[in-house]
PDB file of C-alpha atoms in Angstrom:
ATOM      1  CA  MET A   1       0.553  -0.091   0.060  1.00  0.00           C
ATOM      2  CA  GLU A   2       1.491   3.541  -0.787  1.00  0.00           C
ATOM      3  CA  TYR A   3       1.655   6.277   1.822  1.00  0.00           C
ATOM      4  CA  SER A   4       0.455   9.696   0.267  1.00  0.00           C
ATOM      5  CA  PRO A   5      -2.558  11.840   0.131  1.00  0.00           C
ATOM      6  CA  LYS A   6      -3.158  11.452  -3.662  1.00  0.00           C
ATOM      7  CA  LYS A   7      -2.927   6.965  -3.003  1.00  0.00           C
ATOM      8  CA  MET A   8      -4.671   7.420  -0.844  1.00  0.00           C
ATOM      9  CA  ILE A   9      -7.450  10.188  -2.215  1.00  0.00           C
ATOM     10  CA  ASP A  10      -7.840   7.475  -4.955  1.00  0.00           C
ATOM     11  CA  LYS A  11      -8.749   4.879  -2.997  1.00  0.00           C
ATOM     12  CA  MET A  12     -11.425   6.107  -2.027  1.00  0.00           C
ATOM     13  CA  ASN A  13     -12.234   7.453  -4.908  1.00  0.00           C
ATOM     14  CA  GLU A  14     -12.680   4.255  -6.697  1.00  0.00           C
ATOM     15  CA  ASN A  15     -14.490   3.021  -3.324  1.00  0.00           C
ATOM     16  CA  ASN A  16     -16.541   5.838  -3.569  1.00  0.00           C
ATOM     17  CA  PHE A  17     -16.419   6.321   0.329  1.00  0.00           C
ATOM     18  CA  GLY A  18     -16.321   9.772   1.832  1.00  0.00           C
ATOM     19  CA  PHE A  19     -15.004  10.772   5.681  1.00  0.00           C
ATOM     20  CA  LYS A  20     -18.024  10.684   7.970  1.00  0.00           C
ATOM     21  CA  LYS A  21     -17.310  13.655  10.548  1.00  0.00           C
ATOM     22  CA  LYS A  22     -19.581  10.882  13.934  1.00  0.00           C
ATOM     23  CA  PHE A  23     -16.694   8.538  13.279  1.00  0.00           C
ATOM     24  CA  GLY A  24     -13.875  11.205  14.069  1.00  0.00           C
ATOM     25  CA  GLN A  25     -12.511   9.727  10.420  1.00  0.00           C
ATOM     26  CA  ASN A  26      -8.892  10.936  10.604  1.00  0.00           C
ATOM     27  CA  PHE A  27      -6.622   8.396   8.369  1.00  0.00           C
ATOM     28  CA  ILE A  28      -2.661   7.814   9.043  1.00  0.00           C
ATOM     29  CA  ILE A  29      -0.843   9.022   5.390  1.00  0.00           C
ATOM     30  CA  ASP A  30       2.831   8.703   6.800  1.00  0.00           C
ATOM     31  CA  GLU A  31       4.810   5.556   6.841  1.00  0.00           C
ATOM     32  CA  ASN A  32       7.859   6.881   9.179  1.00  0.00           C
ATOM     33  CA  ILE A  33       5.329   7.325  11.661  1.00  0.00           C
ATOM     34  CA  ILE A  34       3.090   4.343  11.009  1.00  0.00           C
ATOM     35  CA  ASN A  35       6.841   2.208  11.407  1.00  0.00           C
ATOM     36  CA  GLY A  36       7.916   4.393  15.215  1.00  0.00           C
ATOM     37  CA  ILE A  37       4.615   3.861  15.911  1.00  0.00           C
ATOM     38  CA  CYS A  38       5.176  -0.160  15.965  1.00  0.00           C
ATOM     39  CA  SER A  39       9.150   0.056  16.480  1.00  0.00           C
ATOM     40  CA  LYS A  40       8.647   2.121  20.071  1.00  0.00           C
ATOM     41  CA  VAL A  41       6.360  -0.420  21.570  1.00  0.00           C
ATOM     42  CA  ASP A  42       8.184  -3.157  20.393  1.00  0.00           C
ATOM     43  CA  ILE A  43       5.627  -5.490  18.471  1.00  0.00           C
ATOM     44  CA  ASP A  44       7.342  -9.002  17.869  1.00  0.00           C
ATOM     45  CA  ASN A  45       6.248 -12.256  15.762  1.00  0.00           C
ATOM     46  CA  GLU A  46       4.798 -13.518  19.706  1.00  0.00           C
ATOM     47  CA  THR A  47       2.186 -11.295  19.705  1.00  0.00           C
ATOM     48  CA  LEU A  48      -0.877 -10.370  18.903  1.00  0.00           C
ATOM     49  CA  VAL A  49      -2.254  -6.963  18.324  1.00  0.00           C
ATOM     50  CA  ILE A  50      -5.878  -6.068  18.771  1.00  0.00           C
ATOM     51  CA  GLU A  51      -6.275  -2.624  16.108  1.00  0.00           C
ATOM     52  CA  ILE A  52      -9.938  -0.563  17.333  1.00  0.00           C
ATOM     53  CA  GLY A  53     -10.669   1.819  14.428  1.00  0.00           C
ATOM     54  CA  PRO A  54      -8.241   0.741  10.700  1.00  0.00           C
ATOM     55  CA  GLY A  55      -9.784   3.605   8.980  1.00  0.00           C
ATOM     56  CA  ALA A  56      -8.529   2.324   5.564  1.00  0.00           C
ATOM     57  CA  GLY A  57      -5.390  -0.532   6.803  1.00  0.00           C
ATOM     58  CA  SER A  58      -2.227   2.457   6.516  1.00  0.00           C
ATOM     59  CA  LEU A  59      -0.890   1.857  10.631  1.00  0.00           C
ATOM     60  CA  THR A  60      -2.564  -1.823   9.560  1.00  0.00           C
ATOM     61  CA  ASN A  61      -0.319  -2.490   6.799  1.00  0.00           C
ATOM     62  CA  GLY A  62       2.421  -1.977   9.649  1.00  0.00           C
ATOM     63  CA  LEU A  63       1.352  -4.202  12.067  1.00  0.00           C
ATOM     64  CA  ALA A  64       0.949  -6.442  10.299  1.00  0.00           C
ATOM     65  CA  LYS A  65       4.166  -6.775   8.844  1.00  0.00           C
ATOM     66  CA  TYR A  66       5.806  -6.602  12.397  1.00  0.00           C
ATOM     67  CA  ALA A  67       2.748  -8.452  14.829  1.00  0.00           C
ATOM     68  CA  LYS A  68       2.242 -12.282  15.083  1.00  0.00           C
ATOM     69  CA  ASN A  69      -1.704 -12.193  14.536  1.00  0.00           C
ATOM     70  CA  VAL A  70      -3.422  -8.206  13.891  1.00  0.00           C
ATOM     71  CA  LEU A  71      -7.691  -8.676  14.812  1.00  0.00           C
ATOM     72  CA  CYS A  72      -9.193  -4.940  14.057  1.00  0.00           C
ATOM     73  CA  TYR A  73     -12.568  -3.749  14.698  1.00  0.00           C
ATOM     74  CA  GLU A  74     -14.103  -1.436  12.351  1.00  0.00           C
ATOM     75  CA  ILE A  75     -17.469   0.470  12.631  1.00  0.00           C
ATOM     76  CA  ASP A  76     -17.625   1.590  10.044  1.00  0.00           C
ATOM     77  CA  THR A  77     -18.326  -0.718   6.853  1.00  0.00           C
ATOM     78  CA  THR A  78     -18.199   1.260   4.564  1.00  0.00           C
ATOM     79  CA  LEU A  79     -14.293   0.243   5.058  1.00  0.00           C
ATOM     80  CA  GLU A  80     -14.613  -2.709   3.996  1.00  0.00           C
ATOM     81  CA  ASN A  81     -14.101  -2.963   0.362  1.00  0.00           C
ATOM     82  CA  MET A  82     -11.157  -0.745   0.796  1.00  0.00           C
ATOM     83  CA  LEU A  83      -9.783  -2.872   3.623  1.00  0.00           C
ATOM     84  CA  GLN A  84      -9.788  -5.744   1.433  1.00  0.00           C
ATOM     85  CA  ASP A  85      -7.568  -4.444  -1.393  1.00  0.00           C
ATOM     86  CA  ASN A  86      -5.357  -2.425   0.826  1.00  0.00           C
ATOM     87  CA  LEU A  87      -4.359  -5.320   2.820  1.00  0.00           C
ATOM     88  CA  LYS A  88      -5.003  -7.595   0.257  1.00  0.00           C
ATOM     89  CA  GLU A  89      -0.842  -9.308   0.947  1.00  0.00           C
ATOM     90  CA  TYR A  90      -1.260  -9.869   4.780  1.00  0.00           C
ATOM     91  CA  ASN A  91      -2.569 -13.612   5.509  1.00  0.00           C
ATOM     92  CA  ASN A  92      -2.538 -12.943   9.444  1.00  0.00           C
ATOM     93  CA  ILE A  93      -4.930  -9.729   9.468  1.00  0.00           C
ATOM     94  CA  GLU A  94      -8.081 -10.190  10.681  1.00  0.00           C
ATOM     95  CA  ILE A  95     -11.126  -7.404  10.132  1.00  0.00           C
ATOM     96  CA  ILE A  96     -14.676  -7.728  12.135  1.00  0.00           C
ATOM     97  CA  PHE A  97     -16.902  -5.013  11.331  1.00  0.00           C
ATOM     98  CA  LYS A  98     -18.562  -4.155  15.137  1.00  0.00           C
ATOM     99  CA  ASP A  99     -18.451  -1.337  17.079  1.00  0.00           C
ATOM    100  CA  PHE A 100     -15.647  -2.123  20.078  1.00  0.00           C
ATOM    101  CA  LEU A 101     -17.351  -1.320  22.855  1.00  0.00           C
ATOM    102  CA  GLN A 102     -20.082  -3.993  21.482  1.00  0.00           C
ATOM    103  CA  ALA A 103     -17.455  -6.150  21.141  1.00  0.00           C
ATOM    104  CA  ASN A 104     -17.016  -9.943  22.971  1.00  0.00           C
ATOM    105  CA  VAL A 105     -12.805  -9.274  22.846  1.00  0.00           C
ATOM    106  CA  LEU A 106     -12.537 -11.959  25.523  1.00  0.00           C
ATOM    107  CA  ASP A 107     -14.107 -14.718  22.818  1.00  0.00           C
ATOM    108  CA  ASP A 108     -13.082 -13.247  19.992  1.00  0.00           C
ATOM    109  CA  ILE A 109      -8.579 -13.328  20.499  1.00  0.00           C
ATOM    110  CA  LYS A 110      -9.771 -17.238  22.111  1.00  0.00           C
ATOM    111  CA  LYS A 111      -8.651 -18.566  18.448  1.00  0.00           C
ATOM    112  CA  TYR A 112      -5.146 -17.026  18.970  1.00  0.00           C
ATOM    113  CA  SER A 113      -1.872 -18.368  20.419  1.00  0.00           C
ATOM    114  CA  TYR A 114       0.278 -15.281  21.223  1.00  0.00           C
ATOM    115  CA  ASN A 115       2.625 -14.480  23.996  1.00  0.00           C
ATOM    116  CA  LYS A 116       1.815 -10.791  24.579  1.00  0.00           C
ATOM    117  CA  LEU A 117      -1.270  -8.669  24.099  1.00  0.00           C
ATOM    118  CA  TYR A 118      -1.350  -5.499  22.398  1.00  0.00           C
ATOM    119  CA  VAL A 119      -3.995  -2.781  21.752  1.00  0.00           C
ATOM    120  CA  VAL A 120      -3.169   0.097  18.963  1.00  0.00           C
ATOM    121  CA  ALA A 121      -4.750   2.737  17.585  1.00  0.00           C
ATOM    122  CA  ASN A 122      -5.298   6.137  16.246  1.00  0.00           C
ATOM    123  CA  LEU A 123      -8.490   7.025  18.248  1.00  0.00           C
ATOM    124  CA  PRO A 124     -10.561  10.372  18.181  1.00  0.00           C
ATOM    125  CA  TYR A 125     -10.509  11.962  21.487  1.00  0.00           C
ATOM    126  CA  TYR A 126     -14.484  11.069  22.416  1.00  0.00           C
ATOM    127  CA  ILE A 127     -13.883   7.559  22.254  1.00  0.00           C
ATOM    128  CA  THR A 128     -10.500   6.898  23.639  1.00  0.00           C
ATOM    129  CA  THR A 129     -11.742   7.053  27.439  1.00  0.00           C
ATOM    130  CA  PRO A 130     -14.051   4.818  27.136  1.00  0.00           C
ATOM    131  CA  ILE A 131     -12.368   1.385  25.127  1.00  0.00           C
ATOM    132  CA  ILE A 132      -9.443   2.192  27.826  1.00  0.00           C
ATOM    133  CA  MET A 133     -11.923   1.631  30.557  1.00  0.00           C
ATOM    134  CA  LYS A 134     -13.568  -1.492  28.875  1.00  0.00           C
ATOM    135  CA  LEU A 135     -10.291  -2.563  28.500  1.00  0.00           C
ATOM    136  CA  ILE A 136      -9.872  -2.929  31.963  1.00  0.00           C
ATOM    137  CA  GLU A 137     -12.887  -3.072  33.045  1.00  0.00           C
ATOM    138  CA  ASP A 138     -13.865  -6.942  31.208  1.00  0.00           C
ATOM    139  CA  LYS A 139     -10.106  -8.009  31.542  1.00  0.00           C
ATOM    140  CA  ILE A 140      -8.769  -8.104  28.359  1.00  0.00           C
ATOM    141  CA  MET A 141      -5.561  -6.809  30.503  1.00  0.00           C
ATOM    142  CA  PRO A 142      -3.943  -5.891  27.389  1.00  0.00           C
ATOM    143  CA  ASP A 143       0.086  -6.391  28.240  1.00  0.00           C
ATOM    144  CA  LYS A 144       0.431  -2.647  26.287  1.00  0.00           C
ATOM    145  CA  ILE A 145      -1.663  -0.041  25.215  1.00  0.00           C
ATOM    146  CA  ALA A 146      -0.413   2.166  22.848  1.00  0.00           C
ATOM    147  CA  VAL A 147      -2.809   4.688  21.556  1.00  0.00           C
ATOM    148  CA  MET A 148      -2.240   8.259  19.280  1.00  0.00           C
ATOM    149  CA  VAL A 149      -4.636  10.328  20.734  1.00  0.00           C
ATOM    150  CA  GLN A 150      -5.168  14.221  20.626  1.00  0.00           C
ATOM    151  CA  LYS A 151      -2.342  16.091  22.507  1.00  0.00           C
ATOM    152  CA  GLU A 152      -4.861  17.303  25.398  1.00  0.00           C
ATOM    153  CA  VAL A 153      -6.243  13.560  25.293  1.00  0.00           C
ATOM    154  CA  GLY A 154      -2.811  12.058  25.783  1.00  0.00           C
ATOM    155  CA  ASP A 155      -1.067  14.924  28.614  1.00  0.00           C
ATOM    156  CA  ARG A 156      -4.741  14.215  30.707  1.00  0.00           C
ATOM    157  CA  PHE A 157      -3.966  10.916  30.809  1.00  0.00           C
ATOM    158  CA  LYS A 158       0.268  11.494  31.238  1.00  0.00           C
ATOM    159  CA  ALA A 159      -1.205  13.813  34.326  1.00  0.00           C
ATOM    160  CA  VAL A 160       0.684  13.603  37.265  1.00  0.00           C
ATOM    161  CA  PRO A 161      -0.431  15.093  40.823  1.00  0.00           C
ATOM    162  CA  GLY A 162      -0.521  18.728  41.084  1.00  0.00           C
ATOM    163  CA  THR A 163      -1.020  19.593  37.825  1.00  0.00           C
ATOM    164  CA  LYS A 164      -4.461  20.729  36.273  1.00  0.00           C
ATOM    165  CA  ASP A 165      -5.021  17.884  34.358  1.00  0.00           C
ATOM    166  CA  TYR A 166      -4.138  15.262  36.853  1.00  0.00           C
ATOM    167  CA  SER A 167      -8.141  13.162  37.969  1.00  0.00           C
ATOM    168  CA  SER A 168      -9.500  10.708  39.082  1.00  0.00           C
ATOM    169  CA  LEU A 169      -9.194   8.892  35.675  1.00  0.00           C
ATOM    170  CA  SER A 170      -4.733   9.747  36.175  1.00  0.00           C
ATOM    171  CA  ILE A 171      -5.382   7.323  39.265  1.00  0.00           C
ATOM    172  CA  PHE A 172      -7.139   4.419  37.404  1.00  0.00           C
ATOM    173  CA  LEU A 173      -5.018   5.030  34.746  1.00  0.00           C
ATOM    174  CA  ASN A 174      -2.065   4.180  37.097  1.00  0.00           C
ATOM    175  CA  TYR A 175      -3.108   1.583  38.617  1.00  0.00           C
ATOM    176  CA  TYR A 176      -2.810  -0.851  36.527  1.00  0.00           C
ATOM    177  CA  TYR A 177      -0.315   0.572  33.895  1.00  0.00           C
ATOM    178  CA  GLU A 178       2.471   2.750  33.337  1.00  0.00           C
ATOM    179  CA  VAL A 179       1.361   5.486  31.796  1.00  0.00           C
ATOM    180  CA  SER A 180       4.324   7.333  28.980  1.00  0.00           C
ATOM    181  CA  LYS A 181       4.371   9.588  25.917  1.00  0.00           C
ATOM    182  CA  LEU A 182       6.405   7.480  23.179  1.00  0.00           C
ATOM    183  CA  MET A 183       5.796  10.327  21.029  1.00  0.00           C
ATOM    184  CA  ASP A 184       4.741  13.064  19.268  1.00  0.00           C
ATOM    185  CA  VAL A 185       2.718  13.704  15.862  1.00  0.00           C
ATOM    186  CA  SER A 186       2.104  16.293  13.966  1.00  0.00           C
ATOM    187  CA  ARG A 187      -1.529  16.716  11.909  1.00  0.00           C
ATOM    188  CA  ASN A 188       0.531  16.606   8.795  1.00  0.00           C
ATOM    189  CA  VAL A 189       0.523  13.347   8.375  1.00  0.00           C
ATOM    190  CA  PHE A 190      -3.504  12.626   8.618  1.00  0.00           C
ATOM    191  CA  LEU A 191      -6.259  13.167   6.160  1.00  0.00           C
ATOM    192  CA  PRO A 192      -8.504  15.119   6.448  1.00  0.00           C
ATOM    193  CA  LYS A 193      -5.922  17.322   8.509  1.00  0.00           C
ATOM    194  CA  PRO A 194      -7.162  17.874  11.420  1.00  0.00           C
ATOM    195  CA  ASN A 195      -7.118  20.886  13.410  1.00  0.00           C
ATOM    196  CA  VAL A 196      -4.457  19.793  16.587  1.00  0.00           C
ATOM    197  CA  ASP A 197      -1.012  17.904  16.947  1.00  0.00           C
ATOM    198  CA  SER A 198      -2.109  14.269  18.454  1.00  0.00           C
ATOM    199  CA  ILE A 199       0.909  12.535  21.154  1.00  0.00           C
ATOM    200  CA  VAL A 200       1.095   8.795  21.221  1.00  0.00           C
ATOM    201  CA  VAL A 201       1.004   7.653  24.511  1.00  0.00           C
ATOM    202  CA  GLN A 202       2.208   3.873  26.164  1.00  0.00           C
ATOM    203  CA  PHE A 203       0.197   2.375  29.068  1.00  0.00           C
ATOM    204  CA  LYS A 204       2.362  -0.623  29.915  1.00  0.00           C
ATOM    205  CA  LYS A 205       1.134  -3.157  32.408  1.00  0.00           C
ATOM    206  CA  ARG A 206       2.810  -2.791  36.367  1.00  0.00           C
ATOM    207  CA  ASP A 207       4.188  -6.231  36.929  1.00  0.00           C
ATOM    208  CA  ASN A 208       3.645  -5.323  40.849  1.00  0.00           C
ATOM    209  CA  LYS A 209       0.230  -3.173  41.623  1.00  0.00           C
ATOM    210  CA  ILE A 210       0.617  -1.388  44.440  1.00  0.00           C
ATOM    211  CA  ASN A 211      -0.583  -3.455  47.936  1.00  0.00           C
ATOM    212  CA  LEU A 212      -4.465  -2.679  48.788  1.00  0.00           C
ATOM    213  CA  LYS A 213      -7.029  -4.488  51.365  1.00  0.00           C
ATOM    214  CA  ASN A 214     -10.252  -3.510  49.372  1.00  0.00           C
ATOM    215  CA  GLU A 215     -10.567  -2.405  45.320  1.00  0.00           C
ATOM    216  CA  ASP A 216     -13.560  -1.371  45.713  1.00  0.00           C
ATOM    217  CA  ILE A 217     -12.962   1.273  48.231  1.00  0.00           C
ATOM    218  CA  PHE A 218     -10.219   2.216  47.118  1.00  0.00           C
ATOM    219  CA  PHE A 219     -11.543   3.794  43.943  1.00  0.00           C
ATOM    220  CA  LYS A 220     -14.435   4.821  44.949  1.00  0.00           C
ATOM    221  CA  LEU A 221     -12.410   6.635  47.465  1.00  0.00           C
ATOM    222  CA  VAL A 222     -10.511   8.351  44.517  1.00  0.00           C
ATOM    223  CA  LYS A 223     -14.045   9.195  43.158  1.00  0.00           C
ATOM    224  CA  ASP A 224     -15.188  10.493  45.914  1.00  0.00           C
ATOM    225  CA  SER A 225     -12.442  13.213  46.129  1.00  0.00           C
ATOM    226  CA  PHE A 226     -12.390  14.522  42.846  1.00  0.00           C
ATOM    227  CA  VAL A 227     -16.487  14.640  42.625  1.00  0.00           C
ATOM    228  CA  GLN A 228     -15.782  18.707  43.163  1.00  0.00           C
ATOM    229  CA  LYS A 229     -12.205  19.456  42.732  1.00  0.00           C
ATOM    230  CA  ARG A 230     -11.945  22.321  43.797  1.00  0.00           C
ATOM    231  CA  LYS A 231     -12.825  21.720  46.510  1.00  0.00           C
ATOM    232  CA  THR A 232     -11.184  19.743  49.954  1.00  0.00           C
ATOM    233  CA  LEU A 233     -11.282  16.514  50.710  1.00  0.00           C
ATOM    234  CA  ARG A 234     -12.856  17.915  53.881  1.00  0.00           C
ATOM    235  CA  ASN A 235     -15.561  18.983  51.862  1.00  0.00           C
ATOM    236  CA  ASN A 236     -15.847  16.134  48.970  1.00  0.00           C
ATOM    237  CA  LEU A 237     -15.408  13.116  52.018  1.00  0.00           C
ATOM    238  CA  LYS A 238     -17.790  14.316  54.739  1.00  0.00           C
ATOM    239  CA  ASN A 239     -19.652  10.883  54.538  1.00  0.00           C
ATOM    240  CA  TYR A 240     -16.511   9.478  55.469  1.00  0.00           C
ATOM    241  CA  ASN A 241     -14.265   8.637  58.714  1.00  0.00           C
ATOM    242  CA  LEU A 242     -12.219  11.849  58.670  1.00  0.00           C
ATOM    243  CA  LYS A 243     -10.449  11.656  61.432  1.00  0.00           C
ATOM    244  CA  LYS A 244      -8.156   8.270  60.269  1.00  0.00           C
ATOM    245  CA  ILE A 245      -7.963  10.017  56.621  1.00  0.00           C
ATOM    246  CA  GLU A 246      -6.304  12.775  58.363  1.00  0.00           C
ATOM    247  CA  GLU A 247      -3.734  11.068  60.306  1.00  0.00           C
ATOM    248  CA  VAL A 248      -3.361   9.378  57.419  1.00  0.00           C
ATOM    249  CA  LEU A 249      -2.104  12.288  54.963  1.00  0.00           C
ATOM    250  CA  ASN A 250      -0.776  14.202  58.296  1.00  0.00           C
ATOM    251  CA  ARG A 251       1.941  11.322  57.860  1.00  0.00           C
ATOM    252  CA  HIS A 252       3.025  13.133  54.279  1.00  0.00           C
ATOM    253  CA  GLY A 253       3.121  16.649  55.647  1.00  0.00           C
ATOM    254  CA  TYR A 254      -1.248  17.562  54.418  1.00  0.00           C
ATOM    255  CA  ASP A 255      -3.941  17.633  56.575  1.00  0.00           C
ATOM    256  CA  LEU A 256      -7.715  17.430  55.177  1.00  0.00           C
ATOM    257  CA  SER A 257      -7.435  21.085  53.559  1.00  0.00           C
ATOM    258  CA  VAL A 258      -6.026  20.064  50.625  1.00  0.00           C
ATOM    259  CA  ARG A 259      -7.244  18.776  47.103  1.00  0.00           C
ATOM    260  CA  ALA A 260      -7.956  15.423  45.663  1.00  0.00           C
ATOM    261  CA  GLU A 261      -5.177  16.835  42.386  1.00  0.00           C
ATOM    262  CA  HIS A 262      -2.411  16.853  44.851  1.00  0.00           C
ATOM    263  CA  LEU A 263      -2.073  13.728  46.368  1.00  0.00           C
ATOM    264  CA  SER A 264      -0.095  10.963  44.621  1.00  0.00           C
ATOM    265  CA  ILE A 265      -1.889   6.962  43.527  1.00  0.00           C
ATOM    266  CA  ASP A 266       0.336   5.502  46.963  1.00  0.00           C
ATOM    267  CA  ILE A 267      -1.433   8.085  49.754  1.00  0.00           C
ATOM    268  CA  PHE A 268      -4.875   7.148  48.333  1.00  0.00           C
ATOM    269  CA  ALA A 269      -3.916   3.602  48.563  1.00  0.00           C
ATOM    270  CA  GLU A 270      -2.990   4.490  51.734  1.00  0.00           C
ATOM    271  CA  ILE A 271      -6.313   5.952  53.263  1.00  0.00           C
ATOM    272  CA  SER A 272      -8.259   3.271  51.673  1.00  0.00           C
ATOM    273  CA  ASN A 273      -6.764   0.924  53.569  1.00  0.00           C
ATOM    274  CA  GLU A 274      -7.307   2.433  56.357  1.00  0.00           C
ATOM    275  CA  LEU A 275     -10.557   3.005  56.425  1.00  0.00           C
TER     276      LEU A 275
END
């Protein structure tokens, strides 16, 4: 498959394809970016890669060169002919034309043998968080997730305590994964060109998760702590044992006047274990 705006447009015209705004479609047209993602994520011939939203198959083409198998989920059925044409030289790709959020992924991957399970995708901002939450909540738990998202979305995922982007989602993700930036991606490598630049964020599954007595208590505590982000823990956690919470906070130089955005995941874990 050729990587250029002209070739992409020719392929779309041949198949009478039009971009659909409701799916947030922006296709990658730069082979260097595709190869960069595949090499940085460390995909090899023992890896099953799940790709969500292959589009015209540009990234899929690169993934198939490195991976043992690539399983794609595509919601737009009008892409079927173009994907089959663009990917016809490969025999290690399966495309399921279905909304990933409605798919039973654990059943779909049972027929594959692999040592590593990765998710790699170019995602529109509005669907990124639900997809990552599904991967965790459905117990799919890939070894790595690498997603290309709008820069501001990526900044929220890798936010650290004390920054404006730090949230309950930051803590939730950090509990399961080590989050890092892989690379910046210019808006000029997409067709059509979006209004903002992108970033590739990697989630690498933690070998040793933080010790918790009760995960449900921990996640409820974190969610409640951020329910009104500008309020203090004293205000957000009125229904909790504030004396026990303050004892933990004092050990770390804080008191109940602190806001949740200033506390690390380890402090939240310590608090939840005391409750």
